[in-house]
Amino acid sequence: MKNMSLFSLLCMAGLLLACGGGDEGSIPSGTPDIPETPNEVKLSVLPSVLDAMALEDTYEIKVTTTSEGWTAHSTDGWISLTLENGESKEGVIKVTVKENKDAERYGRITVTSGTQSEYVQVKQKGGIRFSVQEVLCTSGAGNAEVTVYESDDWTVQSDADWVTVSRDKARVIVAYTANTSLTSRTATIAVTGEGQKRMFFVIQEGAGITAIPEREGYELVWHDEFTEGTELNATHWRHEVQNAGWVNNELQNYVDGVVNGKRVTELSDGKLRIHCFKGDDGKIYSGRVYAHESEGWQYGYIEARMMLPKGKGTWPAFWMMPCNVDWNKEGWPKCGEIDIMEEVGVVPNEVSSSLHAEGHNHTNGTQVTHAMTIEKAEGEFHTYAIEWTAQNITTYVDGKVQLTYDNDNKGVVNWPYDKPYYIIFNLAWGGSWGGMQGVDESALPVTCVIDYIRVFQKK
C-alpha cells in the first residue's frame, strides 16, 4: 500500500512538470498579442550653454538623436540659425548672433526631435559701454573719470594733444588743459578691446564772453544765464511730466526730478543741461521745460547758445508755443508753432527752423521750413535766434539767416504769430522724426547744453 502511494505521487509530479514546460514567458494560445513599447527618442545638444562675445559671430552646436530628423528655432531677434543635416541623426546648428552694443543679454534655442526637446541657453557678453558718452567741461584745466563697462582687456587713446588719457582699472582718467580761445573744442577718446572700438567725447567750452552784448534798437527784458543754484528757478520755468508716446511717437518719459539718482535737468558750470538716459527699469527719461508759460513774449529778438548731443535717436529743440491756448476752439496747427531750432541725430549737424499754422504745417507737407548744415552743431556751441515782428519772422544760426517769412496779411490761417508765445527747450528720444531710422541706445546717456537764453524787445 505504501509503495503504490509513492508511485502515484511521482506520476502526478511528472504530469505537473509536463504541463508547465516550454519557454519562459510564453503566452497561452488564445490570448491577444500585447504591442511592444516603442523606443524612446534620445536627443542631445552640445554645448547646452553657448557663451558668445559681443561682436557679431557664428558658433556651432552639435545635435545627435536616435530619431530620423530634428529641427531648431529661436524667438530672439538677435539670434539666427542655419540647420545642417536636419533630416539625419547627426547634424549641426550654425548660430549667428548680432553685435551687442548694450548690456549682457540672454536668449534660448529650442531643439526638437520627435517628442523630445532640448534647450540651449545663449549668453552674449555686453559691448563696451561708458558711464557717460560726453565729458562736458569748462574752459579751465581739469580732470574727469569715465567708467568702462563689459570689458576687462582694453586700451585707450586720445586724438587731441590737449587731452591726455590713462587707464586705472575699469576707469579712463581724463586730463585736459585750459582753453584760452573763445570757441569750444572736442576730443575723441577711443577705447579698443576684444575686437571692439568705441568712442566717447571730451567737449570743452571756450573762454566765452562775460558781458551781454547790446542789440541796437532793443533792450534786454528777460534772460537766464543759469549761474544760480543747481536747479531751474521755478518762478520762471516749469517741467513737463508726460509718459512715452505722448506726442510724435517719442520714446522718452518726461519727468520733473530725479530718476535713479540722476536729474533730467540740472544747472552746472553756468549751463542748463538736459539729460536723456535709460533708467534701471529700462525706460528712457528726459526733460522738457517751459519759460514764462502763462505770459510769454510777443515780438522781439530771442537768442540761445546751445550745444547739441550726438547719437541716433536724439531730437533736441528750441521752440515756442502760444500762451493760454483754448485747445477745444483753436487746437493745433491753427494756434501756431514757431520752431527756432531742431536737429535729429540721424542727420547729424543739420539744423532747421519751421513755422506751423493752419495754412502751412507738417501734417500735409506745407510747413514753412529751412535747414542748413553747420560744422559741429553736435559737440560745440552755436547761437540760434529769432527776430520776430508784426510783419516778419527771421531765424538765425550764428548770425546767418536760416529762414525768413513775411506776414501776407490774410489773417490767422497763415499768421497766427500775433500773440504772446513762450519758450521751450526739450530733448526727445526717437519718435516720428528723431527715430525715423530707428534708435541706437548705446549712445545713451546724452546731454543737450544751453549756455543762456536772452529775450530782447524793441525800445
Short mmCIF file of C-alpha atoms in Angstrom, two decimals:
data_model
loop_
_atom_site.label_atom_id
_atom_site.label_comp_id
_atom_site.label_asym_id
_atom_site.label_seq_id
_atom_site.Cartn_x
_atom_site.Cartn_y
_atom_site.Cartn_z
CA MET A 1 0.00 0.00 0.00
CA LYS A 2 2.78 2.40 0.87
CA ASN A 3 4.69 1.57 -2.34
CA MET A 4 1.62 2.31 -4.53
CA SER A 5 1.13 5.70 -2.87
CA LEU A 6 4.70 6.73 -3.53
CA PHE A 7 4.41 5.64 -7.17
CA SER A 8 1.19 7.62 -7.61
CA LEU A 9 2.76 10.76 -6.22
CA LEU A 10 5.71 10.52 -8.60
CA CYS A 11 3.39 10.16 -11.59
CA MET A 12 1.38 13.18 -10.61
CA ALA A 13 4.51 15.30 -10.20
CA GLY A 14 5.64 14.29 -13.70
CA LEU A 15 2.33 15.32 -15.17
CA LEU A 16 2.54 18.73 -13.50
CA LEU A 17 6.05 19.32 -14.84
CA ALA A 18 4.95 18.39 -18.34
CA CYS A 19 2.08 20.84 -18.22
CA GLY A 20 4.36 23.67 -17.03
CA GLY A 21 7.12 23.03 -19.59
CA GLY A 22 8.11 25.23 -22.53
CA ASP A 23 9.83 28.63 -22.97
CA GLU A 24 9.70 31.07 -20.09
CA GLY A 25 7.23 33.89 -20.68
CA SER A 26 5.28 32.14 -23.44
CA ILE A 27 1.74 33.35 -23.92
CA PRO A 28 -1.01 30.72 -23.78
CA SER A 29 -2.85 30.25 -27.06
CA GLY A 30 -5.98 32.31 -27.45
CA THR A 31 -4.53 35.35 -25.55
CA PRO A 32 -4.31 38.67 -27.70
CA ASP A 33 -0.83 39.98 -28.65
CA ILE A 34 0.44 42.93 -26.47
CA PRO A 35 2.22 45.59 -28.66
CA GLU A 36 5.80 46.38 -27.83
CA THR A 37 6.61 49.84 -26.29
CA PRO A 38 8.40 51.97 -28.94
CA ASN A 39 11.95 53.01 -28.16
CA GLU A 40 12.16 56.50 -26.54
CA VAL A 41 13.95 59.15 -28.64
CA LYS A 42 17.27 60.15 -27.20
CA LEU A 43 18.34 63.72 -28.09
CA SER A 44 21.49 65.58 -27.10
CA VAL A 45 22.88 69.02 -27.92
CA LEU A 46 26.41 70.22 -27.26
CA PRO A 47 27.08 72.69 -25.85
CA SER A 48 23.92 73.28 -23.83
CA VAL A 49 25.18 76.75 -22.86
CA LEU A 50 26.64 78.94 -25.60
CA ASP A 51 28.86 81.82 -24.48
CA ALA A 52 29.09 84.45 -27.23
CA MET A 53 31.27 87.52 -27.48
CA ALA A 54 29.80 90.98 -28.07
CA LEU A 55 30.83 91.14 -31.74
CA GLU A 56 28.72 89.53 -34.44
CA ASP A 57 29.93 85.98 -34.95
CA THR A 58 28.82 82.44 -35.80
CA TYR A 59 29.02 79.45 -33.45
CA GLU A 60 28.22 75.72 -33.81
CA ILE A 61 26.02 73.38 -31.80
CA LYS A 62 26.20 69.61 -32.43
CA VAL A 63 22.93 67.69 -32.46
CA THR A 64 22.61 63.90 -32.01
CA THR A 65 19.33 61.99 -32.00
CA THR A 66 18.16 58.38 -32.25
CA SER A 67 15.28 59.50 -34.45
CA GLU A 68 15.37 60.34 -38.12
CA GLY A 69 15.46 64.13 -38.22
CA TRP A 70 15.37 67.14 -35.93
CA THR A 71 14.63 70.88 -36.06
CA ALA A 72 15.55 74.03 -34.11
CA HIS A 73 14.32 77.60 -33.66
CA SER A 74 14.80 80.73 -31.54
CA THR A 75 12.36 83.59 -30.86
CA ASP A 76 15.14 86.07 -30.05
CA GLY A 77 15.58 88.59 -32.85
CA TRP A 78 19.35 88.87 -32.37
CA ILE A 79 19.86 85.11 -32.91
CA SER A 80 19.61 83.49 -36.37
CA LEU A 81 20.02 79.77 -37.11
CA THR A 82 21.20 77.69 -40.07
CA LEU A 83 20.46 73.94 -39.79
CA GLU A 84 22.74 71.36 -41.40
CA ASN A 85 21.64 67.70 -41.85
CA GLY A 86 18.36 68.28 -40.09
CA GLU A 87 16.94 65.13 -41.71
CA SER A 88 19.67 62.90 -40.21
CA LYS A 89 20.54 61.56 -36.80
CA GLU A 90 23.56 63.83 -36.53
CA GLY A 91 23.74 67.47 -37.55
CA VAL A 92 24.94 70.96 -36.77
CA ILE A 93 23.23 74.24 -35.89
CA LYS A 94 25.16 77.31 -37.00
CA VAL A 95 24.21 80.10 -34.62
CA THR A 96 24.83 83.71 -35.70
CA VAL A 97 24.48 86.41 -33.04
CA LYS A 98 24.24 90.10 -33.92
CA GLU A 99 26.68 92.58 -32.41
CA ASN A 100 25.66 93.61 -28.89
CA LYS A 101 26.20 97.30 -28.14
CA ASP A 102 24.29 97.18 -24.88
CA ALA A 103 24.44 95.19 -21.64
CA GLU A 104 24.86 91.41 -21.40
CA ARG A 105 21.83 89.56 -22.79
CA TYR A 106 20.36 86.06 -22.80
CA GLY A 107 18.47 84.04 -25.40
CA ARG A 108 17.32 80.47 -25.97
CA ILE A 109 17.38 77.92 -28.79
CA THR A 110 14.84 75.07 -28.80
CA VAL A 111 15.92 71.80 -30.49
CA THR A 112 13.23 69.18 -31.16
CA SER A 113 13.37 65.58 -32.39
CA GLY A 114 10.21 63.52 -32.28
CA THR A 115 8.55 64.19 -28.95
CA GLN A 116 11.78 65.26 -27.26
CA SER A 117 13.09 68.83 -26.89
CA GLU A 118 16.35 70.18 -25.54
CA TYR A 119 17.28 73.80 -24.88
CA VAL A 120 20.46 75.77 -25.45
CA GLN A 121 20.97 78.94 -23.44
CA VAL A 122 22.78 81.68 -25.37
CA LYS A 123 24.61 84.21 -23.24
CA GLN A 124 26.16 87.14 -25.12
CA LYS A 125 28.62 89.45 -23.50
CA GLY A 126 27.76 93.14 -23.47
CA GLY A 127 29.52 95.60 -25.72
CA ILE A 128 31.96 98.18 -24.41
CA ARG A 129 29.93 100.95 -22.77
CA PHE A 130 30.72 104.10 -20.79
CA SER A 131 29.28 105.79 -17.74
CA VAL A 132 28.93 108.94 -19.89
CA GLN A 133 29.09 109.44 -23.63
CA GLU A 134 30.27 113.04 -23.37
CA VAL A 135 32.56 114.68 -20.83
CA LEU A 136 31.46 118.32 -20.70
CA CYS A 137 33.99 120.65 -19.14
CA THR A 138 34.56 124.34 -18.61
CA SER A 139 37.32 126.33 -20.29
CA GLY A 140 39.73 125.83 -17.38
CA ALA A 141 42.12 122.90 -16.93
CA GLY A 142 40.79 119.89 -15.07
CA ASN A 143 40.27 116.15 -14.76
CA ALA A 144 37.43 113.70 -15.23
CA GLU A 145 36.77 109.97 -14.90
CA VAL A 146 34.79 107.69 -17.21
CA THR A 147 33.93 104.11 -16.22
CA VAL A 148 34.24 101.39 -18.88
CA TYR A 149 31.73 98.52 -18.68
CA GLU A 150 31.68 94.95 -20.05
CA SER A 151 35.36 94.62 -20.91
CA ASP A 152 38.47 93.87 -18.87
CA ASP A 153 41.03 93.91 -21.67
CA TRP A 154 41.14 97.33 -23.33
CA THR A 155 43.37 100.27 -24.24
CA VAL A 156 42.53 103.95 -24.55
CA GLN A 157 43.77 106.73 -26.83
CA SER A 158 43.02 110.44 -27.40
CA ASP A 159 43.10 112.18 -30.78
CA ALA A 160 43.84 115.63 -29.30
CA ASP A 161 47.04 116.95 -27.75
CA TRP A 162 45.09 118.99 -25.16
CA VAL A 163 43.60 115.81 -23.66
CA THR A 164 45.66 113.04 -22.09
CA VAL A 165 44.12 109.72 -21.05
CA SER A 166 45.25 106.81 -18.92
CA ARG A 167 43.73 103.63 -17.53
CA ASP A 168 43.05 102.95 -13.85
CA LYS A 169 41.38 99.54 -13.54
CA ALA A 170 37.90 99.99 -15.05
CA ARG A 171 38.21 103.76 -15.44
CA VAL A 172 39.59 106.18 -18.01
CA ILE A 173 41.33 109.11 -16.32
CA VAL A 174 40.95 112.21 -18.48
CA ALA A 175 43.11 115.32 -18.03
CA TYR A 176 42.57 118.44 -20.14
CA THR A 177 44.38 121.76 -20.44
CA ALA A 178 42.80 125.24 -20.33
CA ASN A 179 41.08 126.56 -23.45
CA THR A 180 42.00 130.20 -24.00
CA SER A 181 40.10 130.64 -27.28
CA LEU A 182 36.50 131.87 -27.49
CA THR A 183 35.32 128.73 -29.28
CA SER A 184 34.66 125.32 -27.79
CA ARG A 185 36.61 122.23 -28.85
CA THR A 186 36.07 118.47 -28.95
CA ALA A 187 38.39 115.50 -28.49
CA THR A 188 37.54 111.91 -29.41
CA ILE A 189 38.60 109.21 -26.95
CA ALA A 190 38.78 105.68 -28.40
CA VAL A 191 38.61 102.57 -26.23
CA THR A 192 39.66 99.37 -28.02
CA GLY A 193 39.36 95.83 -26.72
CA GLU A 194 38.17 92.32 -27.60
CA GLY A 195 37.69 93.29 -31.23
CA GLN A 196 35.57 96.32 -30.42
CA LYS A 197 36.26 100.04 -30.74
CA ARG A 198 34.02 102.54 -29.01
CA MET A 199 34.33 106.31 -28.64
CA PHE A 200 33.32 108.95 -26.16
CA PHE A 201 33.96 112.67 -26.39
CA VAL A 202 35.54 115.39 -24.29
CA ILE A 203 33.87 118.73 -25.05
CA GLN A 204 35.44 121.85 -23.60
CA GLU A 205 33.76 125.23 -23.82
CA GLY A 206 35.58 128.35 -24.95
CA ALA A 207 36.71 131.15 -22.67
CA GLY A 208 33.48 132.95 -23.58
CA ILE A 209 32.24 136.49 -23.33
CA THR A 210 31.25 137.69 -19.87
CA ALA A 211 29.15 140.77 -20.74
CA ILE A 212 25.81 140.51 -22.52
CA PRO A 213 26.20 142.38 -25.82
CA GLU A 214 23.72 145.13 -26.50
CA ARG A 215 21.48 144.90 -29.54
CA GLU A 216 20.78 148.11 -31.42
CA GLY A 217 17.19 149.27 -31.09
CA TYR A 218 16.38 146.62 -28.47
CA GLU A 219 16.52 146.29 -24.72
CA LEU A 220 17.07 143.13 -22.67
CA VAL A 221 13.75 142.27 -20.98
CA TRP A 222 14.50 138.78 -19.63
CA HIS A 223 17.34 136.32 -19.58
CA ASP A 224 18.68 133.30 -17.75
CA GLU A 225 22.42 132.66 -17.67
CA PHE A 226 21.93 129.55 -15.48
CA THR A 227 24.54 130.66 -12.97
CA GLU A 228 22.47 130.49 -9.77
CA GLY A 229 21.82 127.25 -7.92
CA THR A 230 21.73 123.71 -9.25
CA GLU A 231 18.11 123.58 -10.43
CA LEU A 232 15.94 125.77 -12.63
CA ASN A 233 14.14 128.60 -10.86
CA ALA A 234 10.51 127.51 -10.56
CA THR A 235 9.41 131.15 -10.76
CA HIS A 236 10.50 131.22 -14.40
CA TRP A 237 10.41 127.58 -15.51
CA ARG A 238 8.10 124.55 -15.45
CA HIS A 239 8.92 120.93 -16.26
CA GLU A 240 6.58 118.90 -18.41
CA VAL A 241 5.54 115.50 -17.00
CA GLN A 242 4.31 113.02 -19.61
CA ASN A 243 4.77 109.35 -20.45
CA ALA A 244 6.36 107.93 -23.59
CA GLY A 245 4.16 108.19 -26.67
CA TRP A 246 2.54 111.46 -25.59
CA VAL A 247 3.46 113.26 -28.83
CA ASN A 248 5.12 112.29 -32.13
CA ASN A 249 5.50 108.64 -31.00
CA GLU A 250 8.50 109.72 -28.92
CA LEU A 251 10.07 107.11 -26.65
CA GLN A 252 11.15 109.24 -23.69
CA ASN A 253 9.29 109.83 -20.43
CA TYR A 254 9.33 113.49 -19.39
CA VAL A 255 9.73 113.89 -15.63
CA ASP A 256 10.47 116.61 -13.12
CA GLY A 257 13.01 115.42 -10.63
CA VAL A 258 15.36 112.52 -10.05
CA VAL A 259 15.41 109.02 -11.58
CA ASN A 260 17.93 106.51 -10.22
CA GLY A 261 19.84 109.37 -8.59
CA LYS A 262 20.05 111.42 -11.81
CA ARG A 263 18.22 114.65 -12.62
CA VAL A 264 16.77 115.13 -16.10
CA THR A 265 17.74 118.82 -15.85
CA GLU A 266 20.45 120.46 -13.80
CA LEU A 267 22.49 123.63 -13.64
CA SER A 268 26.26 123.28 -13.50
CA ASP A 269 29.19 125.42 -14.62
CA GLY A 270 26.77 128.17 -15.65
CA LYS A 271 24.86 125.91 -18.07
CA LEU A 272 21.46 124.25 -18.24
CA ARG A 273 21.94 120.57 -19.00
CA ILE A 274 19.04 118.44 -20.22
CA HIS A 275 19.93 114.78 -19.76
CA CYS A 276 18.40 111.84 -21.61
CA PHE A 277 19.19 108.41 -20.17
CA LYS A 278 17.95 104.87 -19.68
CA GLY A 279 16.68 104.12 -16.18
CA ASP A 280 17.13 100.92 -14.21
CA ASP A 281 13.57 99.99 -15.25
CA GLY A 282 14.55 100.06 -18.93
CA LYS A 283 12.58 103.23 -19.66
CA ILE A 284 14.07 106.34 -21.30
CA TYR A 285 13.88 109.59 -19.29
CA SER A 286 14.47 113.18 -20.39
CA GLY A 287 13.48 116.79 -19.78
CA ARG A 288 11.20 119.37 -21.38
CA VAL A 289 10.94 122.83 -19.82
CA TYR A 290 8.82 125.95 -20.41
CA ALA A 291 9.83 129.57 -19.67
CA HIS A 292 7.11 132.03 -18.56
CA GLU A 293 4.41 129.74 -19.88
CA SER A 294 1.47 131.98 -18.93
CA GLU A 295 2.63 135.39 -20.14
CA GLY A 296 5.37 134.71 -22.71
CA TRP A 297 6.52 137.45 -25.11
CA GLN A 298 5.04 138.99 -28.23
CA TYR A 299 7.66 140.05 -30.78
CA GLY A 300 11.35 140.65 -30.13
CA TYR A 301 14.76 139.12 -30.65
CA ILE A 302 15.29 135.85 -28.76
CA GLU A 303 18.62 134.04 -28.69
CA ALA A 304 20.04 130.88 -27.11
CA ARG A 305 23.53 129.44 -27.22
CA MET A 306 23.40 125.66 -27.35
CA MET A 307 25.49 122.54 -27.80
CA LEU A 308 23.61 119.58 -29.25
CA PRO A 309 24.18 115.90 -28.37
CA LYS A 310 25.36 113.10 -30.65
CA GLY A 311 23.52 109.85 -31.26
CA LYS A 312 21.00 108.10 -33.50
CA GLY A 313 17.69 108.86 -31.81
CA THR A 314 18.34 112.33 -30.36
CA TRP A 315 15.91 115.16 -31.15
CA PRO A 316 16.77 118.43 -29.34
CA ALA A 317 14.62 121.51 -29.93
CA PHE A 318 14.41 125.23 -29.09
CA TRP A 319 10.93 126.44 -29.96
CA MET A 320 7.85 128.43 -28.97
CA MET A 321 4.13 127.84 -28.49
CA PRO A 322 1.32 130.39 -27.89
CA CYS A 323 0.26 131.11 -24.31
CA ASN A 324 -3.12 130.10 -22.91
CA VAL A 325 -4.40 128.19 -25.94
CA ASP A 326 -8.02 127.04 -25.84
CA TRP A 327 -7.37 123.65 -27.38
CA ASN A 328 -11.08 122.97 -27.90
CA LYS A 329 -11.50 126.08 -30.06
CA GLU A 330 -8.10 126.60 -31.66
CA GLY A 331 -6.11 123.42 -31.45
CA TRP A 332 -3.00 122.63 -33.44
CA PRO A 333 -1.93 123.77 -36.02
CA LYS A 334 -4.41 126.64 -36.06
CA CYS A 335 -2.90 128.02 -32.84
CA GLY A 336 0.56 128.28 -34.44
CA GLU A 337 4.04 126.96 -33.61
CA ILE A 338 7.50 128.50 -34.06
CA ASP A 339 10.47 126.11 -34.24
CA ILE A 340 13.62 128.20 -33.90
CA MET A 341 15.99 125.21 -33.95
CA GLU A 342 15.56 121.46 -34.30
CA GLU A 343 18.06 118.73 -35.10
CA VAL A 344 17.94 114.93 -35.20
CA GLY A 345 20.98 112.77 -34.55
CA VAL A 346 20.25 110.55 -37.53
CA VAL A 347 21.05 113.59 -39.73
CA PRO A 348 23.94 114.99 -37.69
CA ASN A 349 24.72 118.72 -37.73
CA GLU A 350 21.75 119.65 -39.93
CA VAL A 351 19.75 122.26 -38.01
CA SER A 352 16.40 123.57 -39.17
CA SER A 353 13.71 126.17 -38.46
CA SER A 354 10.00 125.72 -39.19
CA LEU A 355 6.70 127.56 -38.86
CA HIS A 356 3.37 125.78 -38.44
CA ALA A 357 -0.10 127.27 -38.94
CA GLU A 358 -3.45 126.17 -40.32
CA GLY A 359 -2.26 127.19 -43.79
CA HIS A 360 1.19 125.59 -43.51
CA ASN A 361 2.09 122.61 -41.31
CA HIS A 362 3.95 119.31 -41.43
CA THR A 363 0.86 117.08 -41.43
CA ASN A 364 0.38 117.77 -45.13
CA GLY A 365 3.94 118.78 -46.01
CA THR A 366 3.21 122.50 -46.35
CA GLN A 367 5.13 123.81 -43.36
CA VAL A 368 7.44 126.76 -43.87
CA THR A 369 10.90 125.33 -43.19
CA HIS A 370 14.59 125.63 -43.98
CA ALA A 371 17.64 123.59 -42.97
CA MET A 372 21.38 124.13 -43.08
CA THR A 373 24.36 122.00 -42.16
CA ILE A 374 26.90 123.58 -39.84
CA GLU A 375 30.19 122.19 -38.64
CA LYS A 376 29.96 120.54 -35.23
CA ALA A 377 26.47 121.53 -34.21
CA GLU A 378 26.82 118.35 -32.21
CA GLY A 379 29.55 118.82 -29.66
CA GLU A 380 30.22 122.56 -29.92
CA PHE A 381 28.28 125.71 -29.02
CA HIS A 382 26.36 127.74 -31.60
CA THR A 383 23.81 130.54 -31.32
CA TYR A 384 20.24 130.12 -32.53
CA ALA A 385 17.91 133.12 -32.69
CA ILE A 386 14.66 134.56 -33.96
CA GLU A 387 13.80 138.15 -34.86
CA TRP A 388 10.02 138.46 -34.76
CA THR A 389 7.91 141.48 -35.69
CA ALA A 390 4.30 142.03 -36.68
CA GLN A 391 5.28 141.68 -40.35
CA ASN A 392 8.14 139.17 -40.46
CA ILE A 393 9.83 136.21 -38.76
CA THR A 394 13.51 135.54 -39.44
CA THR A 395 15.62 132.87 -37.74
CA TYR A 396 19.41 132.82 -37.49
CA VAL A 397 22.26 130.38 -36.91
CA ASP A 398 25.45 132.05 -35.68
CA GLY A 399 24.13 135.33 -37.09
CA LYS A 400 23.39 133.91 -40.55
CA VAL A 401 19.83 133.89 -41.87
CA GLN A 402 18.22 130.46 -41.73
CA LEU A 403 14.54 131.15 -42.53
CA THR A 404 12.54 134.27 -43.32
CA TYR A 405 8.75 134.55 -43.67
CA ASP A 406 6.54 137.60 -44.24
CA ASN A 407 3.03 138.23 -42.97
CA ASP A 408 0.74 138.03 -46.02
CA ASN A 409 -1.98 139.92 -44.11
CA LYS A 410 -4.54 137.19 -44.87
CA GLY A 411 -5.28 136.56 -41.23
CA VAL A 412 -4.78 133.74 -38.76
CA VAL A 413 -4.70 130.96 -41.37
CA ASN A 414 -1.14 131.97 -42.31
CA TRP A 415 -0.21 134.33 -39.50
CA PRO A 416 -1.17 133.10 -36.02
CA TYR A 417 2.04 134.78 -34.82
CA ASP A 418 0.39 137.94 -33.46
CA LYS A 419 0.10 136.96 -29.79
CA PRO A 420 2.42 136.04 -26.89
CA TYR A 421 4.42 132.82 -27.22
CA TYR A 422 6.52 131.07 -24.55
CA ILE A 423 9.95 129.42 -24.86
CA ILE A 424 10.50 125.64 -24.81
CA PHE A 425 13.68 123.56 -24.56
CA ASN A 426 13.46 119.79 -24.78
CA LEU A 427 15.47 116.71 -25.67
CA ALA A 428 13.32 113.99 -27.23
CA TRP A 429 14.37 110.40 -27.98
CA GLY A 430 13.12 108.61 -31.08
CA GLY A 431 9.71 109.47 -32.42
CA SER A 432 8.38 110.11 -35.90
CA TRP A 433 11.38 112.24 -36.85
CA GLY A 434 14.15 111.51 -34.36
CA GLY A 435 13.53 107.77 -34.75
CA MET A 436 12.77 107.69 -38.48
CA GLN A 437 15.67 105.24 -38.96
CA GLY A 438 15.48 103.63 -35.55
CA VAL A 439 17.47 104.50 -32.43
CA ASP A 440 20.80 103.37 -31.01
CA GLU A 441 20.56 103.08 -27.24
CA SER A 442 24.32 102.59 -26.99
CA ALA A 443 24.53 106.39 -27.49
CA LEU A 444 22.83 106.96 -24.14
CA PRO A 445 23.22 108.85 -21.91
CA VAL A 446 23.26 112.11 -23.89
CA THR A 447 23.01 115.77 -22.86
CA CYS A 448 21.83 118.96 -24.54
CA VAL A 449 23.57 122.01 -23.07
CA ILE A 450 22.14 125.55 -23.06
CA ASP A 451 24.57 128.32 -22.17
CA TYR A 452 21.95 131.08 -21.95
CA ILE A 453 18.55 132.28 -23.13
CA ARG A 454 18.02 136.03 -23.76
CA VAL A 455 14.91 137.97 -24.77
CA PHE A 456 15.21 141.46 -26.26
CA GLN A 457 12.30 143.69 -27.27
CA LYS A 458 12.07 146.98 -29.14
CA LYS A 459 12.71 150.05 -27.04
#
